[in-house]
């Protein structure tokens, strides 16, 4: 990019956007000073909770699915027996909370690095820092972290919105995560950048670059289908079930093999399809749980809150 003549501004934040007749103006903040920069096109790639999307008023037609705080700790020297797995702690059975951990690449002389994330329990006045303390002080975690060193902390506010149906318009293109329901994944991000560049080139040649990008967007990402989006919400059911109910549901699959998929939309379908075959038994043995499953399948996250 530098070789091509691109100006790269580090530690710079966009704090305002204006569309003009023949381009776009953005207000940039660097070291406490603001300056306006004029351009022919704006490619907004600033991720989930995009400031630029908000400044442009493009959240007005979107539905907020959920909002929560995220806190992640990075530990080096973790003694984990599952080095090749993304480990999830489900059901609030870990000192009353849940979370996840993921093996990360070695860096700066540190090895056996794991990223820990936490989810505050629903309807409890418990912050993410307190939740992390509860998770990492669980006896199993204490054993894994006995010789570990905390090397980094990261946090953010995380909002899930319904996707922007047409992220490209006029001289603006909302690229990748900034227009999506969740992450578009690495390969999706690369393709979004490539297609956005193609859209600009086509517009410069007199074509309809916005239509080109919007068609790519709709065809390439499953979350643009409302029914598919609702399917993935079903995976949040387990955040609303206690440890006993989760243990019970898992026990129904003892001795059975369910296919695994990288695609989390498909994974959710596999899980739900299995439990549909077990609903007769669940209704007999745990009628209240059966009602929760039916209600969540019908309404998903409607009326629920994960805000902290």
Short mmCIF file of C-alpha atoms in Angstrom, two decimals:
data_model
loop_
_atom_site.label_atom_id
_atom_site.label_comp_id
_atom_site.label_asym_id
_atom_site.label_seq_id
_atom_site.Cartn_x
_atom_site.Cartn_y
_atom_site.Cartn_z
CA UNK A 1 0.00 0.00 0.00
CA UNK A 2 2.83 2.40 0.84
CA UNK A 3 4.55 1.60 -2.45
CA UNK A 4 1.31 2.44 -4.27
CA UNK A 5 1.27 5.88 -2.65
CA UNK A 6 -1.24 5.25 0.14
CA UNK A 7 -0.95 7.54 3.16
CA UNK A 8 -1.09 5.48 6.37
CA UNK A 9 -2.05 7.31 9.58
CA UNK A 10 -1.52 5.33 12.77
CA UNK A 11 -3.17 6.15 16.10
CA UNK A 12 -5.84 8.09 14.20
CA UNK A 13 -9.59 7.93 14.83
CA UNK A 14 -12.45 8.95 12.58
CA UNK A 15 -14.80 11.25 14.52
CA UNK A 16 -17.02 12.55 11.74
CA UNK A 17 -18.18 11.86 8.17
CA UNK A 18 -19.87 14.06 5.57
CA UNK A 19 -20.99 13.15 2.07
CA UNK A 20 -20.34 15.84 -0.53
CA UNK A 21 -21.46 16.27 -4.14
CA UNK A 22 -18.31 14.76 -5.60
CA UNK A 23 -16.88 12.75 -2.70
CA UNK A 24 -16.64 12.28 1.05
CA UNK A 25 -15.09 14.26 3.91
CA UNK A 26 -13.89 12.57 7.10
CA UNK A 27 -12.85 14.23 10.33
CA UNK A 28 -9.76 12.56 11.77
CA UNK A 29 -8.39 12.90 15.28
CA UNK A 30 -4.68 12.41 15.99
CA UNK A 31 -2.89 13.38 19.19
CA UNK A 32 -5.93 15.37 20.29
CA UNK A 33 -6.10 17.46 17.12
CA UNK A 34 -8.86 17.23 14.49
CA UNK A 35 -8.53 17.71 10.75
CA UNK A 36 -10.86 17.19 7.80
CA UNK A 37 -9.67 15.07 4.86
CA UNK A 38 -11.40 15.01 1.48
CA UNK A 39 -11.61 11.89 -0.69
CA UNK A 40 -13.47 10.63 -3.75
CA UNK A 41 -14.56 7.42 -2.00
CA UNK A 42 -14.84 6.09 1.55
CA UNK A 43 -14.24 2.43 2.35
CA UNK A 44 -15.25 1.94 5.99
CA UNK A 45 -13.55 -1.09 7.51
CA UNK A 46 -13.72 -0.23 11.21
CA UNK A 47 -15.38 -3.41 12.44
CA UNK A 48 -18.33 -4.30 14.64
CA UNK A 49 -19.82 -1.24 16.41
CA UNK A 50 -18.49 0.85 13.52
CA UNK A 51 -18.27 4.56 14.35
CA UNK A 52 -18.50 5.43 10.66
CA UNK A 53 -21.72 3.45 10.22
CA UNK A 54 -23.15 5.33 13.21
CA UNK A 55 -22.03 8.72 11.88
CA UNK A 56 -23.70 7.97 8.55
CA UNK A 57 -26.97 7.03 10.28
CA UNK A 58 -26.94 3.51 8.85
CA UNK A 59 -27.84 1.85 12.16
CA UNK A 60 -31.31 3.38 11.98
CA UNK A 61 -32.70 0.52 9.92
CA UNK A 62 -30.92 -2.23 11.84
CA UNK A 63 -32.13 -4.28 14.78
CA UNK A 64 -29.92 -4.59 17.84
CA UNK A 65 -29.80 -8.29 18.73
CA UNK A 66 -27.77 -8.05 21.91
CA UNK A 67 -25.13 -5.94 23.59
CA UNK A 68 -22.60 -6.98 26.19
CA UNK A 69 -19.15 -6.20 27.52
CA UNK A 70 -16.20 -8.38 26.58
CA UNK A 71 -13.06 -8.92 28.67
CA UNK A 72 -10.19 -11.19 27.57
CA UNK A 73 -7.03 -12.09 29.48
CA UNK A 74 -3.94 -13.57 27.84
CA UNK A 75 -1.89 -15.94 30.00
CA UNK A 76 1.50 -17.49 29.11
CA UNK A 77 2.70 -20.78 30.60
CA UNK A 78 -0.78 -22.34 30.80
CA UNK A 79 -0.86 -26.08 31.49
CA UNK A 80 -3.91 -27.04 29.41
CA UNK A 81 -4.64 -30.69 28.47
CA UNK A 82 -6.52 -29.58 25.32
CA UNK A 83 -3.95 -27.61 23.26
CA UNK A 84 -5.73 -28.07 19.92
CA UNK A 85 -9.25 -27.20 21.03
CA UNK A 86 -11.36 -24.11 21.51
CA UNK A 87 -12.56 -24.84 25.05
CA UNK A 88 -15.92 -23.44 26.15
CA UNK A 89 -17.10 -23.38 29.77
CA UNK A 90 -20.87 -23.66 29.52
CA UNK A 91 -23.72 -23.53 31.99
CA UNK A 92 -22.36 -21.19 34.65
CA UNK A 93 -20.83 -24.21 36.40
CA UNK A 94 -17.49 -22.52 36.99
CA UNK A 95 -18.04 -20.56 40.18
CA UNK A 96 -21.34 -19.41 38.72
CA UNK A 97 -19.99 -18.10 35.41
CA UNK A 98 -19.13 -19.32 31.92
CA UNK A 99 -16.51 -18.46 29.30
CA UNK A 100 -13.97 -19.84 26.86
CA UNK A 101 -10.26 -20.27 26.21
CA UNK A 102 -8.26 -20.57 23.00
CA UNK A 103 -4.64 -21.49 22.32
CA UNK A 104 -2.68 -18.61 20.72
CA UNK A 105 0.67 -18.47 18.86
CA UNK A 106 3.87 -18.10 20.86
CA UNK A 107 5.20 -14.53 20.90
CA UNK A 108 7.94 -12.38 22.44
CA UNK A 109 9.56 -15.30 24.23
CA UNK A 110 6.26 -16.52 25.71
CA UNK A 111 4.92 -20.03 25.12
CA UNK A 112 1.70 -21.91 25.90
CA UNK A 113 -0.34 -18.70 25.54
CA UNK A 114 -4.10 -18.92 26.01
CA UNK A 115 -6.77 -16.28 25.59
CA UNK A 116 -9.51 -16.45 28.25
CA UNK A 117 -12.91 -14.83 27.71
CA UNK A 118 -15.84 -14.58 30.11
CA UNK A 119 -19.60 -14.12 29.93
CA UNK A 120 -21.31 -12.46 32.92
CA UNK A 121 -24.34 -14.46 34.07
CA UNK A 122 -27.76 -13.20 33.06
CA UNK A 123 -29.76 -11.06 35.49
CA UNK A 124 -26.93 -10.71 37.99
CA UNK A 125 -25.16 -7.51 38.97
CA UNK A 126 -21.72 -8.86 38.14
CA UNK A 127 -19.14 -7.04 36.01
CA UNK A 128 -16.71 -8.65 33.60
CA UNK A 129 -13.70 -8.19 35.91
CA UNK A 130 -15.48 -9.99 38.75
CA UNK A 131 -16.61 -12.67 36.29
CA UNK A 132 -13.01 -13.24 35.17
CA UNK A 133 -11.89 -13.62 38.78
CA UNK A 134 -14.56 -16.25 39.39
CA UNK A 135 -13.63 -18.22 36.27
CA UNK A 136 -9.86 -18.18 36.81
CA UNK A 137 -10.21 -19.07 40.50
CA UNK A 138 -12.18 -22.24 39.77
CA UNK A 139 -10.17 -25.27 41.00
CA UNK A 140 -9.60 -26.60 37.46
CA UNK A 141 -8.52 -23.19 36.19
CA UNK A 142 -6.22 -22.68 39.17
CA UNK A 143 -4.48 -25.94 38.31
CA UNK A 144 -4.02 -24.94 34.66
CA UNK A 145 -2.83 -21.45 35.65
CA UNK A 146 -0.58 -22.51 38.52
CA UNK A 147 2.62 -21.49 36.67
CA UNK A 148 1.03 -19.00 34.26
CA UNK A 149 1.72 -15.28 33.85
CA UNK A 150 -0.87 -12.68 32.84
CA UNK A 151 0.65 -10.87 29.83
CA UNK A 152 -2.23 -8.86 28.33
CA UNK A 153 -5.76 -7.62 28.94
CA UNK A 154 -8.24 -6.59 26.25
CA UNK A 155 -11.84 -5.40 26.48
CA UNK A 156 -14.61 -3.83 24.43
CA UNK A 157 -18.33 -3.30 24.14
CA UNK A 158 -19.79 -5.87 21.77
CA UNK A 159 -23.04 -5.24 19.90
CA UNK A 160 -24.72 -7.67 17.54
CA UNK A 161 -26.80 -5.92 14.88
CA UNK A 162 -28.76 -7.34 12.00
CA UNK A 163 -26.63 -6.89 8.86
CA UNK A 164 -26.85 -3.87 6.55
CA UNK A 165 -28.72 -5.09 3.49
CA UNK A 166 -26.93 -2.83 0.99
CA UNK A 167 -23.60 -1.65 2.45
CA UNK A 168 -22.48 0.15 -0.74
CA UNK A 169 -24.08 3.38 -1.91
CA UNK A 170 -22.92 6.38 -3.92
CA UNK A 171 -19.27 6.86 -2.99
CA UNK A 172 -19.35 4.92 0.29
CA UNK A 173 -18.82 1.21 0.90
CA UNK A 174 -19.16 -0.36 4.36
CA UNK A 175 -16.67 -3.22 4.19
CA UNK A 176 -16.59 -6.49 6.12
CA UNK A 177 -17.51 -6.68 9.81
CA UNK A 178 -18.76 -3.09 9.92
CA UNK A 179 -21.87 -4.10 7.95
CA UNK A 180 -22.27 -7.63 9.26
CA UNK A 181 -24.13 -9.50 11.98
CA UNK A 182 -20.93 -10.90 13.43
CA UNK A 183 -17.47 -11.48 11.99
CA UNK A 184 -17.16 -12.19 8.26
CA UNK A 185 -14.10 -14.36 9.10
CA UNK A 186 -10.61 -13.79 7.68
CA UNK A 187 -11.29 -15.05 4.16
CA UNK A 188 -14.51 -13.04 4.07
CA UNK A 189 -12.66 -9.88 5.12
CA UNK A 190 -10.08 -10.34 2.36
CA UNK A 191 -12.82 -10.84 -0.24
CA UNK A 192 -14.77 -7.81 1.01
CA UNK A 193 -11.68 -5.61 0.57
CA UNK A 194 -11.01 -7.05 -2.88
CA UNK A 195 -14.61 -6.57 -4.03
CA UNK A 196 -14.74 -3.03 -2.60
CA UNK A 197 -11.67 -2.11 -4.66
CA UNK A 198 -13.30 -3.66 -7.74
CA UNK A 199 -16.45 -1.63 -7.06
CA UNK A 200 -14.48 1.63 -6.94
CA UNK A 201 -12.66 0.73 -10.17
CA UNK A 202 -15.97 -0.04 -11.91
CA UNK A 203 -17.50 3.24 -10.72
CA UNK A 204 -14.47 5.14 -12.04
CA UNK A 205 -15.11 3.49 -15.42
CA UNK A 206 -18.73 4.67 -15.44
CA UNK A 207 -20.32 1.47 -14.12
CA UNK A 208 -22.43 0.73 -11.04
CA UNK A 209 -19.85 -0.32 -8.49
CA UNK A 210 -22.34 -0.21 -5.61
CA UNK A 211 -24.58 -2.78 -7.30
CA UNK A 212 -21.55 -5.00 -7.90
CA UNK A 213 -20.56 -4.96 -4.23
CA UNK A 214 -24.10 -5.33 -2.89
CA UNK A 215 -24.73 -8.36 -5.10
CA UNK A 216 -21.50 -9.96 -3.86
CA UNK A 217 -22.47 -9.17 -0.26
CA UNK A 218 -25.94 -10.73 -0.48
CA UNK A 219 -24.75 -13.86 -2.25
CA UNK A 220 -21.67 -14.53 -0.13
CA UNK A 221 -22.80 -14.31 3.51
CA UNK A 222 -25.49 -16.53 4.96
CA UNK A 223 -26.46 -14.09 7.72
CA UNK A 224 -28.10 -11.88 5.07
CA UNK A 225 -30.91 -14.49 4.99
CA UNK A 226 -33.24 -13.63 7.93
CA UNK A 227 -34.13 -17.30 8.43
CA UNK A 228 -30.46 -18.28 8.56
CA UNK A 229 -29.74 -15.45 10.97
CA UNK A 230 -32.49 -16.66 13.27
CA UNK A 231 -30.98 -20.15 13.15
CA UNK A 232 -27.66 -19.02 14.56
CA UNK A 233 -29.39 -17.13 17.38
CA UNK A 234 -30.64 -20.49 18.66
CA UNK A 235 -27.12 -21.28 19.80
CA UNK A 236 -27.56 -18.65 22.53
CA UNK A 237 -30.11 -20.92 24.24
CA UNK A 238 -27.40 -22.49 26.35
CA UNK A 239 -26.61 -19.13 27.97
CA UNK A 240 -30.09 -19.21 29.48
CA UNK A 241 -29.93 -22.73 30.90
CA UNK A 242 -28.45 -23.73 34.22
CA UNK A 243 -25.81 -26.40 34.73
CA UNK A 244 -28.31 -29.18 35.50
CA UNK A 245 -30.29 -28.62 32.30
CA UNK A 246 -27.15 -28.51 30.16
CA UNK A 247 -25.83 -31.69 31.79
CA UNK A 248 -29.19 -33.32 31.09
CA UNK A 249 -29.26 -32.26 27.42
CA UNK A 250 -25.70 -33.45 26.87
CA UNK A 251 -26.55 -36.79 28.49
CA UNK A 252 -29.18 -37.36 25.80
CA UNK A 253 -26.36 -37.60 23.27
CA UNK A 254 -24.32 -40.18 25.22
CA UNK A 255 -23.17 -42.91 22.85
CA UNK A 256 -24.25 -40.95 19.77
CA UNK A 257 -22.05 -39.24 17.19
CA UNK A 258 -23.16 -35.89 15.79
CA UNK A 259 -21.39 -34.45 12.76
CA UNK A 260 -19.20 -31.43 13.44
CA UNK A 261 -18.84 -28.43 11.13
CA UNK A 262 -16.68 -25.33 11.01
CA UNK A 263 -19.74 -23.35 9.88
CA UNK A 264 -21.46 -22.26 13.10
CA UNK A 265 -24.81 -21.88 11.31
CA UNK A 266 -24.69 -25.57 10.38
CA UNK A 267 -23.51 -26.58 13.87
CA UNK A 268 -26.55 -24.93 15.41
CA UNK A 269 -28.85 -26.79 13.03
CA UNK A 270 -27.20 -30.12 13.89
CA UNK A 271 -27.71 -29.53 17.62
CA UNK A 272 -31.31 -28.39 17.26
CA UNK A 273 -32.24 -31.17 14.84
CA UNK A 274 -30.95 -33.70 17.38
CA UNK A 275 -32.94 -32.23 20.26
CA UNK A 276 -36.10 -32.19 18.14
CA UNK A 277 -35.81 -35.98 17.96
CA UNK A 278 -35.59 -36.04 21.77
CA UNK A 279 -38.49 -33.68 22.53
CA UNK A 280 -40.89 -36.50 23.50
CA UNK A 281 -38.49 -37.67 26.18
CA UNK A 282 -37.67 -34.11 27.31
CA UNK A 283 -41.39 -33.29 27.66
CA UNK A 284 -41.88 -36.33 29.88
CA UNK A 285 -38.77 -35.94 32.01
CA UNK A 286 -38.35 -32.14 32.10
CA UNK A 287 -41.52 -30.36 30.88
CA UNK A 288 -40.28 -26.92 31.96
CA UNK A 289 -37.10 -27.36 29.91
CA UNK A 290 -39.16 -28.50 26.92
CA UNK A 291 -41.20 -25.31 27.15
CA UNK A 292 -38.02 -23.18 27.29
CA UNK A 293 -36.70 -24.89 24.16
CA UNK A 294 -39.97 -24.39 22.26
CA UNK A 295 -40.19 -20.74 23.32
CA UNK A 296 -36.58 -20.03 22.35
CA UNK A 297 -36.98 -21.77 18.98
CA UNK A 298 -40.01 -19.59 18.25
CA UNK A 299 -38.75 -16.22 19.53
CA UNK A 300 -34.96 -16.55 19.72
CA UNK A 301 -33.46 -13.48 21.42
CA UNK A 302 -36.66 -11.44 21.12
CA UNK A 303 -37.30 -9.62 24.37
CA UNK A 304 -34.11 -10.86 25.97
CA UNK A 305 -31.18 -8.79 27.11
CA UNK A 306 -27.50 -9.49 27.52
CA UNK A 307 -26.55 -5.90 28.31
CA UNK A 308 -24.13 -5.21 31.14
#
